[in-house]
Amino acid sequence: MSAHALHSLKHVVPSGEDLFRTEVFAGLSSRPRTLSPRWFYDRRGSELFEAITALPEYYLTRAECNILSNHAAEIARITGAGRALIELGSGSSVKTPLLLNALAPSAYVPIDISGDFLQQSAAALAKRFPALPIHPVVADFMDVFHLPVAVRNLPRVGYFAGSTIGNMTVPMAVEFLRATARTLGEDAHLLIGIDRIKDTQRLIAAYDDAQGITARFNLNLLQRINRDLQGTIPVAAFRHVAVWNDYEARIEMHLEAERDVEFTVAGKLFSIAAGETIHTENSYKYEPREARTLLRAGGWTPLAEWSDSEGLFGLLLASGPAPCR
Ligand code: AVI
């Protein structure tokens, strides 16, 4: 899964720092206070996310790899060989090769907002798959974008890994799925990883690990504000909180002030009282039936689904609109 996929939750792209400041001002002034998870992924945040994916408690990445290792051949039998594989997010060094080997695509198109990351991962894959045409596209996949001319006449299969769809609200997820159906075109397939609802302790542990890596990932957002927006936030006065919101079916991550704090960001003053939180991320989880309903609402027809041996995580294959004949 791409640590950068979350960059793509943005809708509008004014210049990076202006947008960051505008959103931080709005989010810290609102009630409840919020900061968007897409700001997690600066260089440090991306490194911390990579570390999260290897944690014993963070079952999502392992489960999805396990599903792909066991079922890639079956996925390939349904999609057929020779499609263009369009990966939404610039791919993982483990999951993408598994799929490339099984699907034998005629081209690979990784799409990501972060050009640097995209070039790096495309170059690494080009070494492993020298005969495969790779066409990286720097784009925000929440927006309308064009696929490279080289794959315009090929049937496509999209891949959206890691349950990144869970970081979107349900209306955003539906909008994203519909936009993806339009981009991938007639007769496309979509392979999508969606995390499932499970035992609450297991869910919370995945987002509040014993080594405190997820806490550092969450707190890095405040450090980033201090670094990039000349902030004076006393980071040590905040603690990482992960809770399961059963009504909304989501893990929420917050940063809670442990004492009254006052600080400035780009010269603007903020006061946060002890016990108040800044809500930084939602990770929605779906029962298998709900996941299928979500796909249908987004214009896709579920064809097949697989899970890991513990039934923690779902990988679903769906087909897009049939061509008008
Ligand atoms: C990127 N995304 C799918 C991760 C998740 O599980 O929601 C981000 C994450 N947040 C905390 N840990 C991992």
Tab-separated table of C-alpha atoms and ligand atoms in Angstrom:
chain	number	residue	atom	x	y	z
A	1	MET	CA	0.000	0.000	0.000
A	2	SER	CA	1.288	3.430	-0.772
A	3	ALA	CA	2.037	5.620	2.186
A	4	HIS	CA	1.207	8.440	-0.153
A	5	ALA	CA	-2.223	7.336	-1.196
A	6	LEU	CA	-3.779	9.584	1.399
A	7	HIS	CA	-2.401	12.659	-0.319
A	8	SER	CA	-5.048	11.881	-2.840
A	9	LEU	CA	-7.958	12.564	-0.504
A	10	LYS	CA	-7.672	16.225	-1.468
A	11	HIS	CA	-10.136	17.843	-3.819
A	12	VAL	CA	-8.528	21.206	-4.552
A	13	VAL	CA	-4.858	21.829	-4.982
A	14	PRO	CA	-3.778	25.454	-4.397
A	15	SER	CA	-0.092	25.731	-3.629
A	16	GLY	CA	0.944	23.204	-0.937
A	17	GLU	CA	1.911	25.471	1.955
A	18	ASP	CA	-0.988	27.920	1.431
A	19	LEU	CA	-3.468	25.071	1.452
A	20	PHE	CA	-1.857	23.484	4.506
A	21	ARG	CA	-2.008	26.779	6.444
A	22	THR	CA	-5.599	27.490	5.360
A	23	GLU	CA	-6.721	24.001	6.403
A	24	VAL	CA	-4.821	24.077	9.710
A	25	PHE	CA	-6.336	27.482	10.590
A	26	ALA	CA	-9.847	26.249	9.732
A	27	GLY	CA	-9.415	22.877	11.447
A	28	LEU	CA	-7.958	24.237	14.681
A	29	SER	CA	-10.657	26.933	14.843
A	30	SER	CA	-13.594	24.563	14.274
A	31	ARG	CA	-15.469	22.548	16.950
A	32	PRO	CA	-14.735	19.687	17.113
A	33	ARG	CA	-11.176	20.554	16.114
A	34	THR	CA	-9.941	18.556	13.118
A	35	LEU	CA	-6.883	18.094	10.916
A	36	SER	CA	-7.065	16.073	7.681
A	37	PRO	CA	-5.133	12.763	7.582
A	38	ARG	CA	-3.666	13.666	4.211
A	39	TRP	CA	-1.202	15.942	6.026
A	40	PHE	CA	0.308	12.926	7.826
A	41	TYR	CA	2.457	12.007	4.835
A	42	ASP	CA	5.482	14.281	4.822
A	43	ARG	CA	8.803	12.405	4.583
A	44	ARG	CA	8.826	11.543	8.322
A	45	GLY	CA	5.139	10.584	8.295
A	46	SER	CA	5.660	8.317	5.279
A	47	GLU	CA	8.564	6.581	7.054
A	48	LEU	CA	6.453	6.133	10.181
A	49	PHE	CA	3.601	4.725	8.093
A	50	GLU	CA	5.971	2.182	6.528
A	51	ALA	CA	6.999	1.199	10.073
A	52	ILE	CA	3.311	0.847	11.048
A	53	THR	CA	2.707	-1.638	8.221
A	54	ALA	CA	5.337	-3.954	9.764
A	55	LEU	CA	3.951	-3.781	13.341
A	56	PRO	CA	2.658	-7.019	14.885
A	57	GLU	CA	-0.630	-5.286	15.796
A	58	TYR	CA	-1.216	-3.760	12.321
A	59	TYR	CA	-2.725	-6.830	10.653
A	60	LEU	CA	-4.028	-5.021	7.541
A	61	THR	CA	-0.914	-5.133	5.347
A	62	ARG	CA	0.002	-8.707	6.280
A	63	ALA	CA	-3.559	-9.905	5.706
A	64	GLU	CA	-3.787	-8.309	2.254
A	65	CYS	CA	-0.401	-9.788	1.240
A	66	ASN	CA	-1.558	-13.164	2.487
A	67	ILE	CA	-4.742	-12.928	0.375
A	68	LEU	CA	-2.791	-11.921	-2.710
A	69	SER	CA	-0.253	-14.743	-2.252
A	70	ASN	CA	-3.022	-17.310	-1.930
A	71	HIS	CA	-5.482	-16.045	-4.527
A	72	ALA	CA	-3.633	-14.036	-7.182
A	73	ALA	CA	-3.967	-16.875	-9.709
A	74	GLU	CA	-7.738	-17.023	-9.149
A	75	ILE	CA	-8.005	-13.234	-9.510
A	76	ALA	CA	-6.084	-13.530	-12.786
A	77	ARG	CA	-8.440	-16.249	-14.037
A	78	ILE	CA	-11.396	-13.872	-13.611
A	79	THR	CA	-9.798	-10.721	-15.010
A	80	GLY	CA	-7.927	-12.539	-17.802
A	81	ALA	CA	-4.355	-11.707	-18.790
A	82	GLY	CA	-3.254	-8.700	-20.835
A	83	ARG	CA	-5.213	-5.931	-19.111
A	84	ALA	CA	-3.546	-2.679	-18.135
A	85	LEU	CA	-3.106	-2.658	-14.347
A	86	ILE	CA	-3.925	0.800	-12.980
A	87	GLU	CA	-2.801	1.172	-9.365
A	88	LEU	CA	-4.414	4.012	-7.410
A	89	GLY	CA	-1.517	4.966	-5.147
A	90	SER	CA	2.011	4.198	-6.223
A	91	GLY	CA	2.167	0.662	-4.988
A	92	SER	CA	3.872	-1.472	-2.407
A	93	SER	CA	7.121	-3.309	-2.967
A	94	VAL	CA	5.453	-6.559	-1.818
A	95	LYS	CA	1.868	-6.430	-3.082
A	96	THR	CA	2.445	-4.983	-6.548
A	97	PRO	CA	4.960	-7.659	-7.711
A	98	LEU	CA	2.574	-10.390	-6.511
A	99	LEU	CA	-0.147	-8.954	-8.728
A	100	LEU	CA	2.119	-8.261	-11.682
A	101	ASN	CA	3.347	-11.845	-11.657
A	102	ALA	CA	-0.172	-13.273	-11.521
A	103	LEU	CA	-2.070	-10.878	-13.797
A	104	ALA	CA	0.613	-10.653	-16.484
A	105	PRO	CA	-0.689	-7.209	-17.451
A	106	SER	CA	0.221	-5.659	-20.790
A	107	ALA	CA	1.047	-2.369	-19.037
A	108	TYR	CA	1.278	-0.985	-15.505
A	109	VAL	CA	0.092	2.523	-14.592
A	110	PRO	CA	0.820	3.644	-11.013
A	111	ILE	CA	-0.996	6.873	-10.111
A	112	ASP	CA	0.078	9.061	-7.224
A	113	ILE	CA	0.146	12.722	-6.248
A	114	SER	CA	3.766	12.437	-5.079
A	115	GLY	CA	6.011	12.537	-8.164
A	116	ASP	CA	9.210	11.626	-6.272
A	117	PHE	CA	7.735	8.554	-4.649
A	118	LEU	CA	6.153	7.490	-7.932
A	119	GLN	CA	9.420	7.725	-9.876
A	120	GLN	CA	11.300	5.774	-7.199
A	121	SER	CA	8.815	2.909	-7.031
A	122	ALA	CA	8.390	2.802	-10.848
A	123	ALA	CA	12.191	2.603	-11.286
A	124	ALA	CA	12.431	-0.267	-8.770
A	125	LEU	CA	9.662	-2.188	-10.578
A	126	ALA	CA	11.196	-1.565	-13.999
A	127	LYS	CA	14.303	-3.439	-12.801
A	128	ARG	CA	12.246	-6.439	-11.686
A	129	PHE	CA	9.919	-6.448	-14.701
A	130	PRO	CA	12.090	-5.236	-17.601
A	131	ALA	CA	9.612	-6.298	-20.314
A	132	LEU	CA	6.626	-4.539	-18.738
A	133	PRO	CA	5.676	-1.077	-20.085
A	134	ILE	CA	5.293	1.211	-17.019
A	135	HIS	CA	3.549	4.567	-17.385
A	136	PRO	CA	3.524	6.503	-14.068
A	137	VAL	CA	0.939	9.282	-13.812
A	138	VAL	CA	1.292	12.127	-11.310
A	139	ALA	CA	-2.322	12.934	-10.468
A	140	ASP	CA	-4.852	13.230	-7.677
A	141	PHE	CA	-7.111	10.265	-8.291
A	142	MET	CA	-10.035	11.996	-6.538
A	143	ASP	CA	-10.029	14.375	-9.526
A	144	VAL	CA	-10.781	13.601	-13.158
A	145	PHE	CA	-7.529	12.661	-14.897
A	146	HIS	CA	-6.568	11.044	-18.174
A	147	LEU	CA	-4.935	7.680	-18.570
A	148	PRO	CA	-1.812	7.559	-20.765
A	149	VAL	CA	-2.531	7.245	-24.499
A	150	ALA	CA	-0.578	3.941	-24.516
A	151	VAL	CA	-3.315	2.209	-22.464
A	152	ARG	CA	-6.371	3.909	-23.989
A	153	ASN	CA	-7.301	0.872	-26.085
A	154	LEU	CA	-6.534	-1.758	-23.464
A	155	PRO	CA	-9.066	-3.260	-21.043
A	156	ARG	CA	-8.200	-2.178	-17.492
A	157	VAL	CA	-8.079	-3.491	-13.976
A	158	GLY	CA	-7.767	-0.970	-11.147
A	159	TYR	CA	-6.164	-1.807	-7.787
A	160	PHE	CA	-6.852	0.239	-4.635
A	161	ALA	CA	-4.951	-1.401	-1.804
A	162	GLY	CA	-4.666	-1.199	1.956
A	163	SER	CA	-8.226	-0.162	2.849
A	164	THR	CA	-7.358	3.441	2.052
A	165	ILE	CA	-11.034	3.757	1.090
A	166	GLY	CA	-11.652	3.506	4.869
A	167	ASN	CA	-10.035	6.904	5.354
A	168	MET	CA	-12.862	8.486	3.338
A	169	THR	CA	-16.341	9.240	4.612
A	170	VAL	CA	-19.004	7.088	2.955
A	171	PRO	CA	-20.137	9.879	0.543
A	172	MET	CA	-16.487	10.545	-0.395
A	173	ALA	CA	-15.908	6.819	-0.936
A	174	VAL	CA	-18.953	6.597	-3.228
A	175	GLU	CA	-17.776	9.671	-5.160
A	176	PHE	CA	-14.298	8.148	-5.470
A	177	LEU	CA	-15.673	4.802	-6.730
A	178	ARG	CA	-17.868	6.536	-9.310
A	179	ALA	CA	-14.977	8.701	-10.533
A	180	THR	CA	-12.803	5.568	-10.774
A	181	ALA	CA	-15.506	3.775	-12.798
A	182	ARG	CA	-15.550	6.717	-15.240
A	183	THR	CA	-11.755	6.797	-15.517
A	184	LEU	CA	-11.260	3.057	-15.943
A	185	GLY	CA	-14.010	2.917	-18.548
A	186	GLU	CA	-16.225	0.219	-19.985
A	187	ASP	CA	-15.659	-3.410	-19.027
A	188	ALA	CA	-13.099	-2.476	-16.358
A	189	HIS	CA	-12.440	-4.472	-13.217
A	190	LEU	CA	-11.583	-3.098	-9.783
A	191	LEU	CA	-9.650	-4.967	-7.097
A	192	ILE	CA	-10.016	-3.249	-3.735
A	193	GLY	CA	-8.840	-3.993	-0.201
A	194	ILE	CA	-11.431	-3.185	2.494
A	195	ASP	CA	-10.816	-3.795	6.199
A	196	ARG	CA	-13.536	-5.559	8.195
A	197	ILE	CA	-15.254	-4.882	11.518
A	198	LYS	CA	-13.849	-7.179	14.200
A	199	ASP	CA	-13.149	-7.492	17.892
A	200	THR	CA	-12.763	-3.976	19.364
A	201	GLN	CA	-9.541	-4.728	21.265
A	202	ARG	CA	-7.912	-5.993	18.090
A	203	LEU	CA	-8.995	-2.891	16.177
A	204	ILE	CA	-7.773	-0.500	18.843
A	205	ALA	CA	-4.416	-2.291	19.205
A	206	ALA	CA	-3.836	-1.869	15.446
A	207	TYR	CA	-4.111	1.912	15.900
A	208	ASP	CA	-2.458	2.178	19.336
A	209	ASP	CA	0.498	-0.209	19.213
A	210	ALA	CA	2.682	-1.166	22.161
A	211	GLN	CA	5.832	0.414	20.677
A	212	GLY	CA	4.066	3.766	20.244
A	213	ILE	CA	4.830	4.051	16.500
A	214	THR	CA	1.227	5.033	15.652
A	215	ALA	CA	1.382	7.633	18.445
A	216	ARG	CA	4.519	9.096	16.836
A	217	PHE	CA	2.813	9.028	13.423
A	218	ASN	CA	-0.162	10.975	14.820
A	219	LEU	CA	1.978	13.433	16.844
A	220	ASN	CA	4.209	14.040	13.801
A	221	LEU	CA	1.326	16.072	12.402
A	222	LEU	CA	1.854	18.667	15.165
A	223	GLN	CA	5.615	18.547	14.582
A	224	ARG	CA	4.973	19.116	10.879
A	225	ILE	CA	2.869	22.186	11.680
A	226	ASN	CA	5.715	23.484	13.865
A	227	ARG	CA	8.267	22.794	11.100
A	228	ASP	CA	6.353	23.969	8.034
A	229	LEU	CA	4.103	26.710	9.456
A	230	GLN	CA	6.386	28.222	12.108
A	231	GLY	CA	4.219	26.730	14.867
A	232	THR	CA	4.939	26.809	18.605
A	233	ILE	CA	2.726	23.834	19.556
A	234	PRO	CA	3.991	22.154	22.766
A	235	VAL	CA	3.819	18.656	21.256
A	236	ALA	CA	4.644	16.940	24.575
A	237	ALA	CA	1.386	18.358	26.008
A	238	PHE	CA	-0.639	16.161	23.603
A	239	ARG	CA	-1.281	12.439	23.705
A	240	HIS	CA	-2.345	10.014	20.974
A	241	VAL	CA	-5.834	8.544	21.398
A	242	ALA	CA	-7.414	5.781	19.270
A	243	VAL	CA	-11.070	4.885	19.875
A	244	TRP	CA	-13.586	2.616	18.176
A	245	ASN	CA	-16.771	4.549	17.318
A	246	ASP	CA	-19.231	1.687	17.003
A	247	TYR	CA	-22.157	3.830	15.801
A	248	GLU	CA	-20.092	5.168	12.870
A	249	ALA	CA	-18.187	1.862	12.409
A	250	ARG	CA	-14.818	3.583	12.443
A	251	ILE	CA	-11.569	3.876	14.334
A	252	GLU	CA	-10.951	7.515	15.207
A	253	MET	CA	-7.541	8.937	15.953
A	254	HIS	CA	-7.314	12.079	18.059
A	255	LEU	CA	-4.651	14.210	19.737
A	256	GLU	CA	-5.761	15.123	23.252
A	257	ALA	CA	-4.403	18.138	25.171
A	258	GLU	CA	-3.287	16.953	28.631
A	259	ARG	CA	-3.214	20.521	29.973
A	260	ASP	CA	-4.460	23.947	28.865
A	261	VAL	CA	-2.223	25.075	25.997
A	262	GLU	CA	-1.705	28.280	24.013
A	263	PHE	CA	0.399	28.442	20.868
A	264	THR	CA	0.731	30.205	17.543
A	265	VAL	CA	0.730	28.866	14.003
A	266	ALA	CA	2.035	31.248	11.319
A	267	GLY	CA	1.471	34.070	13.836
A	268	LYS	CA	-2.155	33.152	14.690
A	269	LEU	CA	-2.974	32.364	18.336
A	270	PHE	CA	-4.849	29.214	19.408
A	271	SER	CA	-5.931	28.078	22.895
A	272	ILE	CA	-6.937	24.488	23.624
A	273	ALA	CA	-8.289	23.442	27.015
A	274	ALA	CA	-7.120	20.318	28.879
A	275	GLY	CA	-9.141	17.287	27.700
A	276	GLU	CA	-10.060	18.773	24.295
A	277	THR	CA	-9.047	16.747	21.248
A	278	ILE	CA	-8.038	17.380	17.657
A	279	HIS	CA	-9.634	14.693	15.455
A	280	THR	CA	-7.008	13.598	12.908
A	281	GLU	CA	-8.264	10.452	11.156
A	282	ASN	CA	-11.161	8.094	10.578
A	283	SER	CA	-10.647	4.511	9.440
A	284	TYR	CA	-14.045	3.111	8.483
A	285	LYS	CA	-14.478	-0.664	8.654
A	286	TYR	CA	-17.073	-2.602	6.673
A	287	GLU	CA	-18.838	-5.933	7.154
A	288	PRO	CA	-18.572	-8.027	3.944
A	289	ARG	CA	-22.175	-7.245	2.966
A	290	GLU	CA	-21.699	-3.501	3.590
A	291	ALA	CA	-18.533	-3.525	1.478
A	292	ARG	CA	-20.497	-4.990	-1.424
A	293	THR	CA	-23.248	-2.373	-0.963
A	294	LEU	CA	-20.606	0.375	-0.981
A	295	LEU	CA	-19.209	-0.935	-4.271
A	296	ARG	CA	-22.692	-1.074	-5.826
A	297	ALA	CA	-23.408	2.503	-4.676
A	298	GLY	CA	-20.179	3.482	-6.445
A	299	GLY	CA	-21.251	1.917	-9.747
A	300	TRP	CA	-19.411	-1.419	-9.443
A	301	THR	CA	-20.793	-4.982	-9.433
A	302	PRO	CA	-19.070	-7.322	-6.957
A	303	LEU	CA	-17.840	-10.498	-8.682
A	304	ALA	CA	-15.779	-12.290	-6.051
A	305	GLU	CA	-14.109	-11.729	-2.693
A	306	TRP	CA	-11.368	-13.294	-0.657
A	307	SER	CA	-10.204	-13.042	2.917
A	308	ASP	CA	-7.163	-14.064	4.957
A	309	SER	CA	-7.223	-17.213	7.104
A	310	GLU	CA	-8.528	-15.234	10.140
A	311	GLY	CA	-11.204	-13.372	8.161
A	312	LEU	CA	-9.781	-9.991	9.184
A	313	PHE	CA	-9.589	-8.241	5.827
A	314	GLY	CA	-11.472	-8.417	2.517
A	315	LEU	CA	-10.154	-8.192	-1.025
A	316	LEU	CA	-13.005	-7.664	-3.482
A	317	LEU	CA	-13.099	-7.882	-7.246
A	318	ALA	CA	-15.829	-5.969	-9.050
A	319	SER	CA	-16.774	-5.169	-12.610
A	320	GLY	CA	-17.667	-1.746	-13.969
A	321	PRO	CA	-20.405	-0.696	-16.339
A	322	ALA	CA	-20.906	-2.940	-19.376
A	323	PRO	CA	-20.396	-1.267	-22.774
A	324	CYS	CA	-23.489	0.045	-24.597
A	325	ARG	CA	-23.836	-2.128	-27.671
B	1	AVI	C1	-3.507	4.516	5.008
B	1	AVI	N1	-4.584	3.989	5.875
B	1	AVI	C2	-5.311	2.914	5.210
B	1	AVI	C3	-4.144	3.661	7.235
B	1	AVI	C4	-5.334	3.124	8.058
B	1	AVI	O1	-5.227	2.012	8.557
B	1	AVI	O2	-6.346	3.812	8.155
B	1	AVI	C5	-3.532	4.856	7.945
B	1	AVI	C6	-3.173	4.575	9.382
B	1	AVI	N2	-3.499	5.328	10.392
B	1	AVI	C7	-3.014	4.793	11.511
B	1	AVI	N3	-2.423	3.686	11.212
B	1	AVI	C8	-2.481	3.516	9.864
